C-alpha cells in the first residue's frame, strides 16, 4: 500500500501508478478525505526493489499482511458509503432493505414495495431467481419477476436488490437490478464473484452458512478483483448445532467485520431466524451492535407466500418494526437512510 502525501498532485499520483505498472504491478486507487492510497498487487520483491519513498508525493509504503487487501481497513480507513441513485448504505446511517422473499405477482410486489417505502425502507428486495433446496419448490419468475421489480421501482423510486444465481443470467439481471445479491450458497462461487465485479454494479454479498469471516472477506476481494468495490456484506446466520432457529445469527461478526473492513455490513434477521417473531428483536440487536442496515423479508400475506412465509413480516409487522427502529437509531446517533 503506497500512501501519498496530503499535498500530492494528480500528476504525482499518475506517475507512481505508471512506475508500478511498468514494474508489472497492479495499482488500485482509493481516494480518502485527505490522502490518496494506492493499493499494489503483485510480486512483493518488485516493489521492494523500487525506491518508492524517493518518488515525489509518496509518504510511505506499508505492507498489508492480511490475505485480503482492498477490502481491509488498512487499505481504507474511512467507511465506504455505497450510493445507489441517492439511496445510501454505510457511513453511519441505518439502511433498511425490505420486501418479499420471491416476486410472485404484480399486485404482491407493488403492494409490498409501496408499503415498505411508506414505512421508511430505503431499498426493496425480491427474488426472481430463487436458490431452493428442493428442485421441486418454486424457482422464481425469472425475467418476468425482474420486470415486476422494475415496475415496483417505477412506482416507489426504491432501488432493487435481487439475487443472481448463475453467470448465464447476468445480462438480464443487470438490465433491471440496482444491486446484485450473491446468496449464501454462492458465496464461494468464484466465477460468479468475478463476473459480478465486472459489471461494476453494487453487490450485496451474503455470508455462506458454513463460512468464516475471513472467507467472507476473501470472497469480497474476488468481487474487487473483478472490478467493483461497491460491496455490501451481509451476515445471515451460520449453521450450528442449534435447531431452535433456522440458523444462528452471528451478531459478533458485525463489530468484527466493522474493524477488519471499510465495507458496509448489513444483517438479515429473516433467513437467520426463520421465524417472523424473532425478526424484530434481532433487527434491534443488529442496530445496537453497529450494523449499517438490515435486510428483512416482508410479504403482504405471509400465509400465502410461495417461499419463506414463516419468517416474513406482514405489512403491519414491518410498520411496527420501523417504529421501534427509529427511536433506537436516534439514541445511537444514527440516521435512517432514505
Ligand atoms: C435470500 O436472501 O433470498 C436468500 C436466499 O438468502 P440466503 O442466500 O442468505 O439463504
Ligand atoms: Mn427468503
mmCIF file of C-alpha atoms and ligand atoms in Angstrom:
data_model
loop_
_atom_site.group_PDB
_atom_site.id
_atom_site.type_symbol
_atom_site.label_atom_id
_atom_site.label_comp_id
_atom_site.label_asym_id
_atom_site.label_seq_id
_atom_site.Cartn_x
_atom_site.Cartn_y
_atom_site.Cartn_z
ATOM 1 C CA UNK A 1 0.000 0.000 0.000
ATOM 2 C CA UNK A 2 1.546 3.284 -1.149
ATOM 3 C CA UNK A 3 0.312 6.194 0.948
ATOM 4 C CA UNK A 4 0.558 9.515 -0.895
ATOM 5 C CA UNK A 5 1.187 12.784 0.905
ATOM 6 C CA UNK A 6 -1.761 15.073 1.529
ATOM 7 C CA UNK A 7 -0.098 17.559 -0.814
ATOM 8 C CA UNK A 8 0.455 15.031 -3.629
ATOM 9 C CA UNK A 9 -0.664 16.300 -7.012
ATOM 10 C CA UNK A 10 -2.641 14.374 -9.603
ATOM 11 C CA UNK A 11 0.464 14.239 -11.814
ATOM 12 C CA UNK A 12 2.495 12.717 -8.965
ATOM 13 C CA UNK A 13 -0.199 10.097 -8.329
ATOM 14 C CA UNK A 14 -0.288 9.196 -12.026
ATOM 15 C CA UNK A 15 3.497 8.998 -12.119
ATOM 16 C CA UNK A 16 3.515 6.492 -9.235
ATOM 17 C CA UNK A 17 0.880 4.387 -10.989
ATOM 18 C CA UNK A 18 2.913 4.419 -14.202
ATOM 19 C CA UNK A 19 6.041 3.299 -12.342
ATOM 20 C CA UNK A 20 4.154 0.465 -10.644
ATOM 21 C CA UNK A 21 2.554 -0.738 -13.845
ATOM 22 C CA UNK A 22 5.879 -0.638 -15.660
ATOM 23 C CA UNK A 23 7.251 -2.958 -12.988
ATOM 24 C CA UNK A 24 4.413 -5.406 -13.744
ATOM 25 C CA UNK A 25 2.353 -4.493 -10.644
ATOM 26 C CA UNK A 26 -1.378 -3.713 -10.500
ATOM 27 C CA UNK A 27 -2.417 -0.435 -8.912
ATOM 28 C CA UNK A 28 -5.784 0.353 -7.365
ATOM 29 C CA UNK A 29 -6.515 3.891 -6.160
ATOM 30 C CA UNK A 30 -8.547 4.798 -3.103
ATOM 31 C CA UNK A 31 -9.188 8.477 -2.521
ATOM 32 C CA UNK A 32 -9.823 9.323 1.109
ATOM 33 C CA UNK A 33 -10.889 12.667 2.516
ATOM 34 C CA UNK A 34 -7.279 13.791 2.946
ATOM 35 C CA UNK A 35 -4.995 11.241 1.406
ATOM 36 C CA UNK A 36 -4.846 9.027 -1.623
ATOM 37 C CA UNK A 37 -3.734 5.467 -1.114
ATOM 38 C CA UNK A 38 -2.551 3.250 -3.940
ATOM 39 C CA UNK A 39 -3.044 -0.447 -3.362
ATOM 40 C CA UNK A 40 -0.461 -2.532 -5.151
ATOM 41 C CA UNK A 41 -0.865 -6.159 -6.040
ATOM 42 C CA UNK A 42 1.927 -8.254 -7.403
ATOM 43 C CA UNK A 43 5.327 -9.571 -6.577
ATOM 44 C CA UNK A 44 6.461 -8.179 -3.211
ATOM 45 C CA UNK A 45 10.050 -8.076 -4.425
ATOM 46 C CA UNK A 46 9.213 -5.912 -7.415
ATOM 47 C CA UNK A 47 8.005 -3.139 -5.114
ATOM 48 C CA UNK A 48 10.712 -3.698 -2.520
ATOM 49 C CA UNK A 49 13.299 -3.075 -5.242
ATOM 50 C CA UNK A 50 11.775 0.280 -6.147
ATOM 51 C CA UNK A 51 12.883 3.405 -4.267
ATOM 52 C CA UNK A 52 9.231 4.307 -3.661
ATOM 53 C CA UNK A 53 9.800 6.826 -0.910
ATOM 54 C CA UNK A 54 12.137 8.781 -3.202
ATOM 55 C CA UNK A 55 9.331 9.381 -5.694
ATOM 56 C CA UNK A 56 7.792 12.864 -5.252
ATOM 57 C CA UNK A 57 4.448 12.835 -3.470
ATOM 58 C CA UNK A 58 4.943 9.439 -1.769
ATOM 59 C CA UNK A 59 4.712 9.473 2.021
ATOM 60 C CA UNK A 60 5.411 5.825 2.783
ATOM 61 C CA UNK A 61 4.878 2.218 1.787
ATOM 62 C CA UNK A 62 3.069 -0.108 4.194
ATOM 63 C CA UNK A 63 2.791 -3.868 3.629
ATOM 64 C CA UNK A 64 -0.697 -5.335 4.123
ATOM 65 C CA UNK A 65 -0.210 -8.723 5.660
ATOM 66 C CA UNK A 66 -3.856 -9.814 5.644
ATOM 67 C CA UNK A 67 -4.857 -12.220 2.884
ATOM 68 C CA UNK A 68 -7.467 -9.698 1.722
ATOM 69 C CA UNK A 69 -6.116 -6.306 0.689
ATOM 70 C CA UNK A 70 -8.553 -3.883 -0.913
ATOM 71 C CA UNK A 71 -11.430 -4.659 1.407
ATOM 72 C CA UNK A 72 -9.278 -4.279 4.529
ATOM 73 C CA UNK A 73 -9.444 -1.318 6.916
ATOM 74 C CA UNK A 74 -5.712 -0.988 6.463
ATOM 75 C CA UNK A 75 -6.267 -0.116 2.814
ATOM 76 C CA UNK A 76 -9.018 2.381 3.521
ATOM 77 C CA UNK A 77 -9.639 3.853 6.939
ATOM 78 C CA UNK A 78 -12.900 5.658 6.131
ATOM 79 C CA UNK A 79 -16.159 3.727 5.853
ATOM 80 C CA UNK A 80 -17.185 3.058 2.284
ATOM 81 C CA UNK A 81 -20.568 4.574 1.523
ATOM 82 C CA UNK A 82 -22.472 2.933 -1.293
ATOM 83 C CA UNK A 83 -24.768 5.298 -3.112
ATOM 84 C CA UNK A 84 -27.428 3.738 -5.286
ATOM 85 C CA UNK A 85 -29.291 6.516 -7.117
ATOM 86 C CA UNK A 86 -29.090 8.683 -3.995
ATOM 87 C CA UNK A 87 -30.019 5.869 -1.562
ATOM 88 C CA UNK A 88 -27.077 5.175 0.715
ATOM 89 C CA UNK A 89 -25.642 2.297 2.745
ATOM 90 C CA UNK A 90 -22.663 2.821 5.064
ATOM 91 C CA UNK A 91 -21.004 5.702 6.844
ATOM 92 C CA UNK A 92 -23.115 5.921 9.977
ATOM 93 C CA UNK A 93 -26.639 5.602 8.615
ATOM 94 C CA UNK A 94 -29.001 2.642 9.005
ATOM 95 C CA UNK A 95 -30.470 1.339 5.768
ATOM 96 C CA UNK A 96 -33.493 -0.919 5.690
ATOM 97 C CA UNK A 97 -33.871 -3.219 2.693
ATOM 98 C CA UNK A 98 -37.289 -4.857 2.701
ATOM 99 C CA UNK A 99 -39.561 -6.889 0.500
ATOM 100 C CA UNK A 100 -40.722 -10.398 -0.204
ATOM 101 C CA UNK A 101 -38.519 -13.443 -0.463
ATOM 102 C CA UNK A 102 -39.768 -14.012 -4.014
ATOM 103 C CA UNK A 103 -41.532 -11.870 -6.545
ATOM 104 C CA UNK A 104 -44.860 -13.633 -7.106
ATOM 105 C CA UNK A 105 -47.405 -11.335 -8.747
ATOM 106 C CA UNK A 106 -47.669 -7.750 -9.884
ATOM 107 C CA UNK A 107 -50.159 -6.969 -7.094
ATOM 108 C CA UNK A 108 -47.983 -8.604 -4.407
ATOM 109 C CA UNK A 109 -44.764 -6.838 -5.463
ATOM 110 C CA UNK A 110 -46.403 -3.472 -5.958
ATOM 111 C CA UNK A 111 -48.178 -3.571 -2.581
ATOM 112 C CA UNK A 112 -45.053 -4.801 -0.804
ATOM 113 C CA UNK A 113 -42.891 -2.073 -2.358
ATOM 114 C CA UNK A 114 -45.355 0.748 -1.666
ATOM 115 C CA UNK A 115 -45.873 -0.387 1.924
ATOM 116 C CA UNK A 116 -42.196 -0.770 2.798
ATOM 117 C CA UNK A 117 -41.460 2.589 1.205
ATOM 118 C CA UNK A 118 -44.252 4.281 3.203
ATOM 119 C CA UNK A 119 -42.884 2.723 6.407
ATOM 120 C CA UNK A 120 -39.354 4.016 5.719
ATOM 121 C CA UNK A 121 -37.372 1.373 3.810
ATOM 122 C CA UNK A 122 -34.588 2.719 1.589
ATOM 123 C CA UNK A 123 -34.275 -0.296 -0.733
ATOM 124 C CA UNK A 124 -36.570 -3.113 -1.801
ATOM 125 C CA UNK A 125 -35.728 -6.756 -2.206
ATOM 126 C CA UNK A 126 -37.391 -9.537 -4.164
ATOM 127 C CA UNK A 127 -36.029 -12.730 -5.651
ATOM 128 C CA UNK A 128 -36.707 -13.599 -9.272
ATOM 129 C CA UNK A 129 -34.141 -16.411 -9.431
ATOM 130 C CA UNK A 130 -34.529 -18.469 -6.265
ATOM 131 C CA UNK A 131 -31.951 -20.836 -4.768
ATOM 132 C CA UNK A 132 -34.283 -23.545 -3.428
ATOM 133 C CA UNK A 133 -33.137 -26.598 -1.533
ATOM 134 C CA UNK A 134 -35.645 -28.743 -3.408
ATOM 135 C CA UNK A 135 -35.715 -28.706 -7.215
ATOM 136 C CA UNK A 136 -39.499 -29.119 -6.950
ATOM 137 C CA UNK A 137 -40.037 -25.889 -4.986
ATOM 138 C CA UNK A 138 -40.974 -22.593 -6.676
ATOM 139 C CA UNK A 139 -37.864 -21.423 -8.555
ATOM 140 C CA UNK A 140 -38.873 -17.808 -9.178
ATOM 141 C CA UNK A 141 -40.468 -15.903 -12.058
ATOM 142 C CA UNK A 142 -37.098 -15.176 -13.727
ATOM 143 C CA UNK A 143 -37.250 -12.256 -16.211
ATOM 144 C CA UNK A 144 -40.971 -11.822 -15.608
ATOM 145 C CA UNK A 145 -40.132 -11.242 -11.921
ATOM 146 C CA UNK A 146 -37.410 -8.747 -12.823
ATOM 147 C CA UNK A 147 -39.970 -6.804 -14.852
ATOM 148 C CA UNK A 148 -42.318 -6.693 -11.859
ATOM 149 C CA UNK A 149 -39.449 -5.414 -9.695
ATOM 150 C CA UNK A 150 -38.689 -2.692 -12.250
ATOM 151 C CA UNK A 151 -42.360 -1.729 -12.278
ATOM 152 C CA UNK A 152 -42.346 -1.500 -8.469
ATOM 153 C CA UNK A 153 -39.239 0.693 -8.673
ATOM 154 C CA UNK A 154 -41.088 2.984 -11.040
ATOM 155 C CA UNK A 155 -43.951 3.240 -8.561
ATOM 156 C CA UNK A 156 -41.809 3.858 -5.481
ATOM 157 C CA UNK A 157 -38.341 5.030 -6.532
ATOM 158 C CA UNK A 158 -36.806 2.306 -4.335
ATOM 159 C CA UNK A 159 -33.704 0.639 -5.784
ATOM 160 C CA UNK A 160 -33.912 -3.112 -6.418
ATOM 161 C CA UNK A 161 -31.788 -5.721 -4.641
ATOM 162 C CA UNK A 162 -32.159 -9.095 -6.342
ATOM 163 C CA UNK A 163 -30.230 -12.346 -6.412
ATOM 164 C CA UNK A 164 -28.114 -13.739 -9.213
ATOM 165 C CA UNK A 165 -27.597 -17.493 -9.135
ATOM 166 C CA UNK A 166 -25.825 -18.134 -12.386
ATOM 167 C CA UNK A 167 -23.476 -16.120 -14.611
ATOM 168 C CA UNK A 168 -25.635 -17.012 -17.618
ATOM 169 C CA UNK A 169 -28.327 -14.671 -16.239
ATOM 170 C CA UNK A 170 -26.019 -11.745 -15.558
ATOM 171 C CA UNK A 171 -27.001 -9.588 -18.544
ATOM 172 C CA UNK A 172 -30.720 -9.890 -17.980
ATOM 173 C CA UNK A 173 -30.415 -9.254 -14.233
ATOM 174 C CA UNK A 174 -28.051 -6.310 -14.714
ATOM 175 C CA UNK A 175 -30.612 -4.782 -17.081
ATOM 176 C CA UNK A 176 -33.198 -4.481 -14.289
ATOM 177 C CA UNK A 177 -31.386 -4.622 -10.920
ATOM 178 C CA UNK A 178 -29.659 -1.848 -8.978
ATOM 179 C CA UNK A 179 -27.814 -4.149 -6.546
ATOM 180 C CA UNK A 180 -26.794 -7.735 -7.371
ATOM 181 C CA UNK A 181 -27.276 -10.111 -4.475
ATOM 182 C CA UNK A 182 -24.974 -13.102 -4.168
ATOM 183 C CA UNK A 183 -26.566 -15.557 -1.792
ATOM 184 C CA UNK A 184 -25.117 -17.665 0.981
ATOM 185 C CA UNK A 185 -24.965 -20.736 -1.253
ATOM 186 C CA UNK A 186 -22.861 -18.910 -3.834
ATOM 187 C CA UNK A 187 -20.505 -17.017 -1.537
ATOM 188 C CA UNK A 188 -17.584 -19.082 -2.764
ATOM 189 C CA UNK A 189 -18.657 -19.326 -6.382
ATOM 190 C CA UNK A 190 -15.530 -17.525 -7.509
ATOM 191 C CA UNK A 191 -16.505 -17.314 -11.176
ATOM 192 C CA UNK A 192 -19.782 -15.639 -10.216
ATOM 193 C CA UNK A 193 -17.976 -13.243 -7.840
ATOM 194 C CA UNK A 194 -15.577 -12.163 -10.597
ATOM 195 C CA UNK A 195 -18.362 -11.749 -13.143
ATOM 196 C CA UNK A 196 -20.480 -9.736 -10.696
ATOM 197 C CA UNK A 197 -17.450 -7.497 -10.124
ATOM 198 C CA UNK A 198 -17.067 -6.998 -13.871
ATOM 199 C CA UNK A 199 -20.488 -5.337 -14.072
ATOM 200 C CA UNK A 200 -19.177 -2.528 -11.778
ATOM 201 C CA UNK A 201 -22.565 -2.689 -10.051
ATOM 202 C CA UNK A 202 -23.059 -2.650 -6.280
ATOM 203 C CA UNK A 203 -23.073 -6.207 -4.918
ATOM 204 C CA UNK A 204 -24.696 -7.452 -1.710
ATOM 205 C CA UNK A 205 -22.646 -10.473 -0.669
ATOM 206 C CA UNK A 206 -24.182 -12.844 1.873
ATOM 207 C CA UNK A 207 -22.060 -14.905 4.195
ATOM 208 C CA UNK A 208 -22.131 -18.615 3.473
ATOM 209 C CA UNK A 209 -23.696 -20.545 6.320
ATOM 210 C CA UNK A 210 -20.525 -22.596 6.715
ATOM 211 C CA UNK A 211 -18.076 -19.779 6.077
ATOM 212 C CA UNK A 212 -15.811 -17.823 8.377
ATOM 213 C CA UNK A 213 -15.490 -14.045 8.480
ATOM 214 C CA UNK A 214 -12.122 -14.332 6.726
ATOM 215 C CA UNK A 215 -13.648 -16.429 3.943
ATOM 216 C CA UNK A 216 -16.379 -13.812 3.509
ATOM 217 C CA UNK A 217 -13.747 -11.093 3.171
ATOM 218 C CA UNK A 218 -11.768 -13.169 0.670
ATOM 219 C CA UNK A 219 -14.959 -13.635 -1.359
ATOM 220 C CA UNK A 220 -15.454 -9.846 -1.326
ATOM 221 C CA UNK A 221 -11.855 -9.460 -2.504
ATOM 222 C CA UNK A 222 -12.781 -11.518 -5.600
ATOM 223 C CA UNK A 223 -15.526 -9.013 -6.457
ATOM 224 C CA UNK A 224 -12.984 -6.188 -6.179
ATOM 225 C CA UNK A 225 -10.633 -8.175 -8.399
ATOM 226 C CA UNK A 226 -13.480 -8.463 -10.914
ATOM 227 C CA UNK A 227 -13.868 -4.690 -10.952
ATOM 228 C CA UNK A 228 -16.395 -3.488 -8.372
ATOM 229 C CA UNK A 229 -15.561 -2.206 -4.922
ATOM 230 C CA UNK A 230 -19.187 -1.313 -4.178
ATOM 231 C CA UNK A 231 -19.787 -4.270 -1.880
ATOM 232 C CA UNK A 232 -22.252 -4.653 0.983
ATOM 233 C CA UNK A 233 -21.516 -7.578 3.293
ATOM 234 C CA UNK A 234 -24.435 -9.427 4.837
ATOM 235 C CA UNK A 235 -24.458 -11.607 7.939
ATOM 236 C CA UNK A 236 -27.390 -14.020 7.560
ATOM 237 C CA UNK A 237 -26.725 -16.674 10.169
ATOM 238 C CA UNK A 238 -24.480 -19.704 10.214
ATOM 239 C CA UNK A 239 -25.141 -23.400 10.822
ATOM 240 C CA UNK A 240 -24.544 -24.600 14.340
ATOM 241 C CA UNK A 241 -25.936 -27.464 16.455
ATOM 242 C CA UNK A 242 -28.859 -25.220 17.453
ATOM 243 C CA UNK A 243 -32.184 -26.096 15.862
ATOM 244 C CA UNK A 244 -34.488 -23.652 17.676
ATOM 245 C CA UNK A 245 -33.879 -21.090 14.939
ATOM 246 C CA UNK A 246 -33.273 -21.678 11.215
ATOM 247 C CA UNK A 247 -29.617 -20.603 11.564
ATOM 248 C CA UNK A 248 -27.624 -18.974 14.351
ATOM 249 C CA UNK A 249 -27.321 -15.242 13.811
ATOM 250 C CA UNK A 250 -23.689 -14.376 14.387
ATOM 251 C CA UNK A 251 -24.041 -10.797 15.587
ATOM 252 C CA UNK A 252 -20.464 -10.921 16.846
ATOM 253 C CA UNK A 253 -19.404 -10.888 13.198
ATOM 254 C CA UNK A 254 -20.736 -7.338 12.834
ATOM 255 C CA UNK A 255 -18.264 -5.482 15.084
ATOM 256 C CA UNK A 256 -15.518 -7.861 13.935
ATOM 257 C CA UNK A 257 -16.213 -7.018 10.300
ATOM 258 C CA UNK A 258 -16.510 -3.300 11.051
ATOM 259 C CA UNK A 259 -12.994 -3.474 12.458
ATOM 260 C CA UNK A 260 -11.497 -5.548 9.647
ATOM 261 C CA UNK A 261 -13.127 -3.871 6.656
ATOM 262 C CA UNK A 262 -14.301 -0.478 5.458
ATOM 263 C CA UNK A 263 -17.231 -2.077 3.615
ATOM 264 C CA UNK A 264 -20.772 -1.633 4.958
ATOM 265 C CA UNK A 265 -22.213 -4.579 6.877
ATOM 266 C CA UNK A 266 -25.910 -5.430 6.999
ATOM 267 C CA UNK A 267 -27.748 -8.183 8.831
ATOM 268 C CA UNK A 268 -30.511 -10.442 7.519
ATOM 269 C CA UNK A 269 -32.553 -11.457 10.574
ATOM 270 C CA UNK A 270 -35.167 -13.216 8.426
ATOM 271 C CA UNK A 271 -33.059 -16.046 6.981
ATOM 272 C CA UNK A 272 -31.026 -16.219 10.192
ATOM 273 C CA UNK A 273 -34.014 -16.912 12.419
ATOM 274 C CA UNK A 274 -36.612 -18.369 10.062
ATOM 275 C CA UNK A 275 -39.367 -17.037 12.325
ATOM 276 C CA UNK A 276 -41.143 -13.718 11.965
ATOM 277 C CA UNK A 277 -41.428 -13.221 15.735
ATOM 278 C CA UNK A 278 -37.620 -13.304 16.033
ATOM 279 C CA UNK A 279 -37.077 -10.731 13.297
ATOM 280 C CA UNK A 280 -37.814 -7.567 15.354
ATOM 281 C CA UNK A 281 -35.554 -8.393 18.335
ATOM 282 C CA UNK A 282 -32.672 -9.452 16.088
ATOM 283 C CA UNK A 283 -33.112 -6.338 13.918
ATOM 284 C CA UNK A 284 -32.788 -4.159 17.008
ATOM 285 C CA UNK A 285 -29.791 -6.234 18.073
ATOM 286 C CA UNK A 286 -28.159 -5.644 14.684
ATOM 287 C CA UNK A 287 -28.732 -1.912 15.067
ATOM 288 C CA UNK A 288 -27.252 -1.942 18.573
ATOM 289 C CA UNK A 289 -24.072 -3.797 17.548
ATOM 290 C CA UNK A 290 -23.304 -1.336 14.767
ATOM 291 C CA UNK A 291 -24.712 -2.803 11.565
ATOM 292 C CA UNK A 292 -25.181 -0.396 8.659
ATOM 293 C CA UNK A 293 -28.599 -1.815 7.950
ATOM 294 C CA UNK A 294 -30.823 -4.844 7.739
ATOM 295 C CA UNK A 295 -32.470 -6.855 5.016
ATOM 296 C CA UNK A 296 -35.912 -8.004 6.112
ATOM 297 C CA UNK A 297 -38.473 -10.166 4.355
ATOM 298 C CA UNK A 298 -41.934 -8.575 4.178
ATOM 299 C CA UNK A 299 -44.967 -10.094 2.459
ATOM 300 C CA UNK A 300 -48.469 -8.593 2.202
ATOM 301 C CA UNK A 301 -49.866 -12.008 3.095
ATOM 302 C CA UNK A 302 -47.221 -14.325 4.615
ATOM 303 C CA UNK A 303 -49.710 -17.176 4.799
ATOM 304 C CA UNK A 304 -49.886 -17.287 1.010
ATOM 305 C CA UNK A 305 -46.157 -16.736 0.353
ATOM 306 C CA UNK A 306 -44.603 -19.142 -2.155
ATOM 307 C CA UNK A 307 -41.328 -19.075 -0.229
ATOM 308 C CA UNK A 308 -40.254 -18.365 3.373
ATOM 309 C CA UNK A 309 -43.715 -17.354 4.646
ATOM 310 C CA UNK A 310 -42.981 -18.272 8.302
ATOM 311 C CA UNK A 311 -40.193 -15.707 8.514
ATOM 312 C CA UNK A 312 -41.950 -12.891 6.640
ATOM 313 C CA UNK A 313 -43.306 -9.885 8.493
ATOM 314 C CA UNK A 314 -46.676 -8.698 7.289
ATOM 315 C CA UNK A 315 -47.130 -5.029 6.484
ATOM 316 C CA UNK A 316 -48.311 -4.062 9.951
ATOM 317 C CA UNK A 317 -45.464 -6.051 11.487
ATOM 318 C CA UNK A 318 -42.974 -4.156 9.349
ATOM 319 C CA UNK A 319 -44.530 -0.791 10.266
ATOM 320 C CA UNK A 320 -44.294 -1.706 13.954
ATOM 321 C CA UNK A 321 -40.655 -2.697 13.496
ATOM 322 C CA UNK A 322 -39.813 0.610 11.793
ATOM 323 C CA UNK A 323 -41.471 2.444 14.680
ATOM 324 C CA UNK A 324 -39.132 0.590 17.080
ATOM 325 C CA UNK A 325 -36.025 1.185 14.960
ATOM 326 C CA UNK A 326 -36.449 4.960 14.742
ATOM 327 C CA UNK A 327 -36.025 5.999 18.408
ATOM 328 C CA UNK A 328 -33.193 3.496 18.970
ATOM 329 C CA UNK A 329 -31.339 4.695 15.867
ATOM 330 C CA UNK A 330 -31.778 8.282 17.086
ATOM 331 C CA UNK A 331 -30.368 7.382 20.527
ATOM 332 C CA UNK A 332 -27.363 5.784 18.826
ATOM 333 C CA UNK A 333 -26.881 8.902 16.710
ATOM 334 C CA UNK A 334 -27.713 7.017 13.502
ATOM 335 C CA UNK A 335 -29.935 8.465 10.819
ATOM 336 C CA UNK A 336 -32.208 6.182 8.872
ATOM 337 C CA UNK A 337 -31.084 6.004 5.281
ATOM 338 C CA UNK A 338 -33.915 7.123 2.982
HETATM 339 C C1 LIG B 1 -32.379 -14.556 0.055
HETATM 340 O O1 LIG B 1 -31.998 -13.528 0.634
HETATM 341 O O2 LIG B 1 -33.303 -14.552 -0.767
HETATM 342 C C2 LIG B 1 -31.715 -15.849 0.335
HETATM 343 C C3 LIG B 1 -31.979 -16.930 -0.385
HETATM 344 O O3 LIG B 1 -30.884 -15.809 1.399
HETATM 345 P P1 LIG B 1 -29.578 -16.695 1.737
HETATM 346 O O4 LIG B 1 -28.734 -16.702 0.489
HETATM 347 O O5 LIG B 1 -28.949 -15.934 2.858
HETATM 348 O O6 LIG B 1 -30.056 -18.042 2.137
HETATM 349 MN MN1 LIG B 2 -36.135 -15.984 1.608
#
